[in-house]
Coordinates of C-alpha atoms and ligand atoms in Angstrom, one line a residue:
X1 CA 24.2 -22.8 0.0
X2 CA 24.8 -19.6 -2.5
X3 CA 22.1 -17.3 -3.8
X4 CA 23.6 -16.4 -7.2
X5 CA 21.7 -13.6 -8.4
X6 CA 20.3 -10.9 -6.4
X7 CA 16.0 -10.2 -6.5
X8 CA 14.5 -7.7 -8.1
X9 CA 12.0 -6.0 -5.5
X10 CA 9.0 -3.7 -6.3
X11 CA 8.0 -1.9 -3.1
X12 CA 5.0 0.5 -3.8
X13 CA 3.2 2.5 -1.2
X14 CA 1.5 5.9 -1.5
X15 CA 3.8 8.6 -0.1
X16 CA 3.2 9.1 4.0
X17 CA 3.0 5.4 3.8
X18 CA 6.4 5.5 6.3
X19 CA 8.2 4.0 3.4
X20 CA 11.0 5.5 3.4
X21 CA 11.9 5.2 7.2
X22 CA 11.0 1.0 6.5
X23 CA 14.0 1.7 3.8
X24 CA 16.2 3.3 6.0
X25 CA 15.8 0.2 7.9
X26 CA 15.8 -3.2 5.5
X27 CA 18.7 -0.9 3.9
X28 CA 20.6 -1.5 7.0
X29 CA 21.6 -5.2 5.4
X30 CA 24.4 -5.1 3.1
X31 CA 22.2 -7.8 1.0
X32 CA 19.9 -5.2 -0.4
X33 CA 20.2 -1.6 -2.5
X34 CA 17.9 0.5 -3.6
X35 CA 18.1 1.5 -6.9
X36 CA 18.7 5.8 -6.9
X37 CA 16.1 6.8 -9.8
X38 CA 15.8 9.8 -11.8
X39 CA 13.4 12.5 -11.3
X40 CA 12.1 16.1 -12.9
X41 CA 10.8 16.9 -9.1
X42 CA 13.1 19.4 -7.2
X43 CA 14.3 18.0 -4.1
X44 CA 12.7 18.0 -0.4
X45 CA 14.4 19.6 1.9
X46 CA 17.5 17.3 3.2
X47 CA 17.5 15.5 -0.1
X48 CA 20.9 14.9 -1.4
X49 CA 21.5 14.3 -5.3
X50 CA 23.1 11.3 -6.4
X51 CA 21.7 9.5 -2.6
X52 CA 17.8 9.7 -3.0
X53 CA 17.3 10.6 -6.3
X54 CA 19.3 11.6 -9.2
X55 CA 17.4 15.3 -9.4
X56 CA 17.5 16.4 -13.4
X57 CA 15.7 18.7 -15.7
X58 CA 13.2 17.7 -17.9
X59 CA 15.1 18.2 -21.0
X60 CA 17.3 15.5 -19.4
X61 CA 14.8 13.1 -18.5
X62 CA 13.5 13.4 -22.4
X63 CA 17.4 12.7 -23.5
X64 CA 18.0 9.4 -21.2
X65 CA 14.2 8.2 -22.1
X66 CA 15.5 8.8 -26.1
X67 CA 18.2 6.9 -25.4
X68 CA 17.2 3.6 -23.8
X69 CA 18.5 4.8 -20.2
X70 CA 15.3 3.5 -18.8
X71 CA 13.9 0.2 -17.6
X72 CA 10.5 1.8 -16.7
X73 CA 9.6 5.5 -16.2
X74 CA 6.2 7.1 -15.6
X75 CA 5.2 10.3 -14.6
X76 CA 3.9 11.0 -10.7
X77 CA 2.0 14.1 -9.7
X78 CA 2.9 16.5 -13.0
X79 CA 6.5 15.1 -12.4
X80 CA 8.5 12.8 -14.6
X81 CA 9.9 9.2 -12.4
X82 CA 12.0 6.8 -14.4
X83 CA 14.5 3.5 -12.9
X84 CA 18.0 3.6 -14.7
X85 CA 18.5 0.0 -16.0
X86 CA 22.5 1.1 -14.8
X87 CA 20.5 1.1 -11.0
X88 CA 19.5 -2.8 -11.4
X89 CA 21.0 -5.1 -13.6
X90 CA 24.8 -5.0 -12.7
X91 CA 23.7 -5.0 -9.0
X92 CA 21.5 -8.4 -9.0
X93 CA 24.0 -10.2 -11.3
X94 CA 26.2 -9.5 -7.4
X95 CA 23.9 -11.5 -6.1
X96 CA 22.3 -7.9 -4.6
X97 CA 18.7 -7.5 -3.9
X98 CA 17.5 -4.9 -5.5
X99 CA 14.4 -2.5 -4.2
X100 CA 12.7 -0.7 -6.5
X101 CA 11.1 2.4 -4.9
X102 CA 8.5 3.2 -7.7
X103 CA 4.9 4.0 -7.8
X104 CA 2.0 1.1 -9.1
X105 CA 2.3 2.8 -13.0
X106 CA 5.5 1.7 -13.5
X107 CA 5.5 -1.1 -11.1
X108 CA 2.7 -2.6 -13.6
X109 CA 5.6 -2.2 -16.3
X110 CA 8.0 -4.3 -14.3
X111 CA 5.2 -7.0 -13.9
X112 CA 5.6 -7.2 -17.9
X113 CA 9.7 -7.2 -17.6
X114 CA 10.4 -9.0 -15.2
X115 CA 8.0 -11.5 -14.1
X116 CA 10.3 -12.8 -11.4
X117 CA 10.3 -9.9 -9.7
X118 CA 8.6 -9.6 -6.0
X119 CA 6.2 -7.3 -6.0
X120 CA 5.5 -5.3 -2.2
X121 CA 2.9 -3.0 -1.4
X122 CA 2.7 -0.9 1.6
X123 CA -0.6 0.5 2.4
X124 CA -1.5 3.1 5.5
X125 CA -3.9 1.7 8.4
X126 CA -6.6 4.3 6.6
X127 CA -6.3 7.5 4.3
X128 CA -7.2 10.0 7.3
X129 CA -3.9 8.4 8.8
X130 CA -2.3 9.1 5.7
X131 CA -3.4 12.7 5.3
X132 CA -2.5 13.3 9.1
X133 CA 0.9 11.9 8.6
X134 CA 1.9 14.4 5.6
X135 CA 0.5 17.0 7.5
X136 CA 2.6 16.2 9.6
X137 CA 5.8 16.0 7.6
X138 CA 4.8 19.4 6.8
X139 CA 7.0 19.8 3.8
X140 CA 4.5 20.5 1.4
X141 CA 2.0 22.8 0.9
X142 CA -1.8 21.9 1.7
X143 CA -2.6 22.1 -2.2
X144 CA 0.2 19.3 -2.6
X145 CA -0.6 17.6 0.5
X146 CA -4.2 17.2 -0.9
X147 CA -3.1 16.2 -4.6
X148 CA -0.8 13.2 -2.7
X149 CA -3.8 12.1 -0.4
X150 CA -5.7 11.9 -3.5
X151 CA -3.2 10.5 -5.5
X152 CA -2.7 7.4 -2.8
X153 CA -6.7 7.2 -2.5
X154 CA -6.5 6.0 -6.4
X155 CA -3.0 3.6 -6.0
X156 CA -4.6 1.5 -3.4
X157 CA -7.1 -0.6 -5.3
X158 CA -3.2 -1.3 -7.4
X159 CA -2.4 -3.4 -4.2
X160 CA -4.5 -6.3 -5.2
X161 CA -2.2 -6.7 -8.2
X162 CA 1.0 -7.0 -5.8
X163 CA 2.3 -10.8 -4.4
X164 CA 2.1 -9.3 -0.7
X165 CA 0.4 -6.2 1.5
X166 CA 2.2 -5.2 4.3
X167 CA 0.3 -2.4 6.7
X168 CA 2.6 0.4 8.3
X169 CA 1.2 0.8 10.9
X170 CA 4.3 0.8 13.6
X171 CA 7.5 1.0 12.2
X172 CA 9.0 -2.3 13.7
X173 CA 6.3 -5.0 12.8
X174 CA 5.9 -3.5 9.1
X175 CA 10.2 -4.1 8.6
X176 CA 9.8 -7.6 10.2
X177 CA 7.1 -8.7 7.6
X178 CA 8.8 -7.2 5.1
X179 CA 11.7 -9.6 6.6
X180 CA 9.2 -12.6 7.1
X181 CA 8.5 -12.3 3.2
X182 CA 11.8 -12.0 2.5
X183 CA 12.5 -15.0 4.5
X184 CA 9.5 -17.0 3.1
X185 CA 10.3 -16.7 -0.9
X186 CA 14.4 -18.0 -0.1
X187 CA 12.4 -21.0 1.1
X188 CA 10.2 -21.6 -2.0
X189 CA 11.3 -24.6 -4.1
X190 CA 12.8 -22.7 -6.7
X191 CA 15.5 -21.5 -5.2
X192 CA 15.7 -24.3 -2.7
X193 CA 16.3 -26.9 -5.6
X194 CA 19.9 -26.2 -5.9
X195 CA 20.5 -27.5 -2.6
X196 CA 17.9 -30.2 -2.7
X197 CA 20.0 -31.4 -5.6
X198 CA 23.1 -31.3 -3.5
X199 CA 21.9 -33.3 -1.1
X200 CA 20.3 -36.0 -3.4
X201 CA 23.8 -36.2 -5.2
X202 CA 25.7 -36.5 -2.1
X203 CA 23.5 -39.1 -0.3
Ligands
5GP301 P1 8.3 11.3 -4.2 O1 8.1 12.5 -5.1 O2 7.3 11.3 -3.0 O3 9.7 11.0 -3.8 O4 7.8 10.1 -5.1 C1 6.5 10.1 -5.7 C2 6.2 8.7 -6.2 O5 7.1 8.3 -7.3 C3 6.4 7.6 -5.2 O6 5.2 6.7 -5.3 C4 7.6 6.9 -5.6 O7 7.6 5.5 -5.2 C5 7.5 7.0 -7.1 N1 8.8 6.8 -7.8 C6 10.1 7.2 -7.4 N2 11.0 6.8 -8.3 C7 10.3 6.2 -9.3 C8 10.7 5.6 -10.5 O8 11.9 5.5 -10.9 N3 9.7 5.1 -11.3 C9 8.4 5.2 -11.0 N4 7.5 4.6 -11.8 N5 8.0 5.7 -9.8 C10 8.9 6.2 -9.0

């Protein structure tokens, strides 16, 4: 049985949610991407351009938005976020997963776009876990730190609005729901009914 066309997946979680190390992870499985968006933000330290984000100036960001360049795009912490349609389409029509990386703003827009999208949200066991864990990344200043704990405080009521909630708590068992989802929407009927149909017609 062939999958022909890849799923478009909207992961959200507040940063210090340990989503990027769950990426790091799922990404490990040639059957997914994640799409490389654009961003006004300059990058962390050990951020390479072109791999985590596309890094670009504002004037930029104005010129691809003018142009049509963007499926969705918000702005995130006095920065400017935005998913190339280039990063999606001509990925899921290989039959590739796509991931979506994108905060609950614009993962509202996809909800409009693309209804058949999954929709994923990580959350953190509590905030004070969250606000220990950037902390801890220490890459950021406190004032930052503080503006991203408050930030995820208001993006977690957005959960509700997601198909599933998976809690990072450790590492492992928050990649094998994600996986357990995964596996549980290839068995729904819809994409089961191709095969169903192959075995009615070859009975
Ligand atoms: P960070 O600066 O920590 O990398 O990302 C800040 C927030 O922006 C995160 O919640 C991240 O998911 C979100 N984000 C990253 N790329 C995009 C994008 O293309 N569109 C939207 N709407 N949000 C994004």
């Amino acid at each position: 049985m062939t999958m022909n066309k890849g799923r478009l997946i909207v992961f959200s979680a507040p940063s210090g949610c340990g989503k990027g190390t769950m990426l790091a992870e799922i990404l490990k499985d040639e059957k997914f991407r994640c799409s490389v968006s654009c961003t006004t933000r300059a990058p962390r330290e050990g951020e390479i351009d072109g791999i985590n984000y596309h890094f670009i100036s504002e004037e930029e960001f104005e010129k691809r938005k003018a142009e049509g360049m963007f499926l969705e795009h918000a702005s995130y912490c006095k920065h400017s976020y935005g998913t190339l349609t280039s990063e999606v389409d001509p990925y899921l029509e290989k039959g590739i997963n796509v991931i979506l990386e994108i905060e609950v703003q614009g993962a509202m827009k996809i909800r409009e776009l693309r209804p058949d999208a999954l929709f994923i949200f990580i959350m953190p066991p509590s905030v004070d876990e969250l606000r220990r864990r950037l902390n801890k990344r220490a890459t950021e200043s406190e004032d930052v730190i503080e503006r991203r704990v408050q930030a995820a405080a208001g993006e977690i009521p957005f959960a509700k609005k997601y198909d599933y909630v998976i809690v990072n708590d450790a590492l492992e068992d928050a990649v094998s729901d994600f996986r357990s989802v995964i596996r549980a929407e290839e068995q729904r009927v819809e994409p089961m009914s191709e095969f169903i149909d192959e075995v009615i017609r070859n009975a």
